[in-house]
Amino acid sequence: MKCAGTIDVRDIDESSINIDPIQVGGRLTADAMKAIIAYGDGYSVCDQCRKPFRLDYIKTPPVDHFHLDLASFVNMDIARVVPGARRGFQAVADAFISPGDPVLITALSHYTEVLAIEGRAGVIREIPKTESTIITADLAANKIEEVTREFHRSPVLLFLDHFDYQYGNCHDLGGIIKVAHQYDIPVLYNGAYTVGIMPVDGKNMGADFVVGSGHKSMAAPAPSGMLATTSEWAGRVFRTTGVKTDVTARTFGIKEIGMMGCTLMGVTLIGMMASFPHVRERVNHWERELANGRKVVDALRSIEGTIIQSEYPRKHTLTRVDTTGSFDRVAQTHKKRGFFFSSALKERGIAGIIPGATKVWKFNTYGMTSSQAEYLAAAFRDIARENGLIVTE
Ligand SMILES: *Cc1c(COP(=O)(O)O)cnc(C)c1O
């Protein structure tokens, strides 16, 4: 079946249990699906845009209130919508980094943070991780000292992922932010895997910036996201134009330079807004999500030779697992080779694992019902047993 022309119908989340780490938190709510049909046209939210002609002033639909809601949702002073978390990083990088400035990330940072810094010709330095794959305040302090000796000044910015994308491990946010502030280093809290799926309190953590991803964790279409900050930094990152052109002497009101004027002007913003009441509510059920994740993780642990590489017990629904000693061993002699695993999952209606992956892979149980989690747990055990692996009860 086709949507149009050569474009296939996409029904992965209707027909399967999807465990793709990057997709599960971004799936649209029914309200978002309805709203985006009406707002699919370009610039659709601009129907009622009046002076001073800026997105966050639009009253109908209530885009203005939505901005206030977003700021309070993460307990910060001011928020803007941005086309993806990466554009939030970029806006902050553009406002804080000059060529040659040292900038801190971590050994588990996302590539988009690297690109945001590289785009400003900043010099990247990584805070290493512990043997158990955690970023600690001690390691952060050491690295800040080291970088300060190297550059004769402290780093201008620190990008910190609360839960990293590789292991879904929880890093010492509070401790690291405290250390950074002792050196007057502003901290960007990367909530791509938190904002919209679990409670996030920016002020309480001491974050200077909170960045969230609409399409990763806020049930919104791509590309969408949010950037929030304190009143201390708002004037810098959301600075407005001051230019007067030479020939026509034009000025441009209060357009924000870092936002390129306006950001999300149609489906993305309306999708975010329509999902928001659901998203605000769902973060209160994080414990339930963790319980579902535990069922699946425990099933995998019961399969001989399987190693959970993420920290255990789990604090996030994204988990990295090493099945070199289990499913990959089966793959060595199986007639389908490495594809036996993804194809066995597919037969059971489970999607989102890279076909052929049997060594190290990731999954995310976010958004499942408890019976779906039990089904998935049983599926992993069954596939193991059917292929001669020992499964302990
Ligand atoms: C997915 C992800 C991003 C990028 O988010 P976008 O909204 O797609 O720009 C950044 N950082 C981390 C840790 C991520 O997992």
PDB file of N, CA, C and O in Angstrom, residues 67 99 140 149 152 161 170 210 267 276 297 300 327 359:
ATOM      1  N   HIS A  67       4.732  28.946  25.020  1.00  0.00           N
ATOM      2  CA  HIS A  67       6.118  29.272  25.385  1.00  0.00           C
ATOM      3  C   HIS A  67       6.281  29.396  26.900  1.00  0.00           C
ATOM      4  O   HIS A  67       7.287  28.941  27.462  1.00  0.00           O
ATOM      5  N   PRO A  99      36.100  31.559  18.186  1.00  0.00           N
ATOM      6  CA  PRO A  99      37.141  30.648  17.695  1.00  0.00           C
ATOM      7  C   PRO A  99      38.282  30.503  18.705  1.00  0.00           C
ATOM      8  O   PRO A  99      38.745  31.495  19.273  1.00  0.00           O
ATOM      9  N   ALA A 140      34.965  15.595  36.191  1.00  0.00           N
ATOM     10  CA  ALA A 140      34.697  16.918  35.613  1.00  0.00           C
ATOM     11  C   ALA A 140      35.664  17.940  36.205  1.00  0.00           C
ATOM     12  O   ALA A 140      36.273  18.740  35.470  1.00  0.00           O
ATOM     13  N   ARG A 149      44.689  24.773  32.793  1.00  0.00           N
ATOM     14  CA  ARG A 149      46.157  24.855  32.682  1.00  0.00           C
ATOM     15  C   ARG A 149      46.581  24.974  31.214  1.00  0.00           C
ATOM     16  O   ARG A 149      47.441  25.768  30.863  1.00  0.00           O
ATOM     17  N   HIS A 152      45.065  28.483  29.901  1.00  0.00           N
ATOM     18  CA  HIS A 152      45.210  29.637  30.800  1.00  0.00           C
ATOM     19  C   HIS A 152      43.901  30.374  31.020  1.00  0.00           C
ATOM     20  O   HIS A 152      43.879  31.569  31.298  1.00  0.00           O
ATOM     21  N   ASP A 161      25.015  15.729  29.065  1.00  0.00           N
ATOM     22  CA  ASP A 161      23.843  14.895  28.797  1.00  0.00           C
ATOM     23  C   ASP A 161      23.444  14.214  30.097  1.00  0.00           C
ATOM     24  O   ASP A 161      24.258  13.527  30.710  1.00  0.00           O
ATOM     25  N   CYS A 170      22.759   7.323  33.909  1.00  0.00           N
ATOM     26  CA  CYS A 170      22.477   8.582  34.591  1.00  0.00           C
ATOM     27  C   CYS A 170      23.790   9.163  35.116  1.00  0.00           C
ATOM     28  O   CYS A 170      24.520   8.488  35.835  1.00  0.00           O
ATOM     29  N   VAL A 210      18.419  24.501  29.300  1.00  0.00           N
ATOM     30  CA  VAL A 210      17.810  23.180  29.211  1.00  0.00           C
ATOM     31  C   VAL A 210      17.357  23.000  27.765  1.00  0.00           C
ATOM     32  O   VAL A 210      16.610  23.826  27.236  1.00  0.00           O
ATOM     33  N   VAL A 267       3.374  22.358  11.143  1.00  0.00           N
ATOM     34  CA  VAL A 267       3.140  21.047  11.776  1.00  0.00           C
ATOM     35  C   VAL A 267       3.963  20.803  13.027  1.00  0.00           C
ATOM     36  O   VAL A 267       3.473  20.226  13.992  1.00  0.00           O
ATOM     37  N   PHE A 276       1.381  18.443  24.035  1.00  0.00           N
ATOM     38  CA  PHE A 276       1.928  18.926  25.302  1.00  0.00           C
ATOM     39  C   PHE A 276       1.131  18.550  26.564  1.00  0.00           C
ATOM     40  O   PHE A 276       1.727  18.096  27.550  1.00  0.00           O
ATOM     41  N   VAL A 297      14.841  -6.173  30.744  1.00  0.00           N
ATOM     42  CA  VAL A 297      16.256  -6.294  31.090  1.00  0.00           C
ATOM     43  C   VAL A 297      16.502  -7.581  31.877  1.00  0.00           C
ATOM     44  O   VAL A 297      17.476  -8.304  31.626  1.00  0.00           O
ATOM     45  N   LEU A 300      16.576 -10.544  29.580  1.00  0.00           N
ATOM     46  CA  LEU A 300      17.846 -10.647  28.844  1.00  0.00           C
ATOM     47  C   LEU A 300      18.956 -11.167  29.748  1.00  0.00           C
ATOM     48  O   LEU A 300      19.783 -11.977  29.331  1.00  0.00           O
ATOM     49  N   PHE A 327      23.278 -14.501  21.515  1.00  0.00           N
ATOM     50  CA  PHE A 327      22.682 -14.513  20.178  1.00  0.00           C
ATOM     51  C   PHE A 327      23.730 -14.502  19.064  1.00  0.00           C
ATOM     52  O   PHE A 327      23.516 -15.077  17.994  1.00  0.00           O
ATOM     53  N   LYS A 359      25.583  -8.500  18.144  1.00  0.00           N
ATOM     54  CA  LYS A 359      26.640  -8.308  19.155  1.00  0.00           C
ATOM     55  C   LYS A 359      26.221  -7.273  20.188  1.00  0.00           C
ATOM     56  O   LYS A 359      25.744  -7.612  21.258  1.00  0.00           O
TER      57      LYS A 359
END
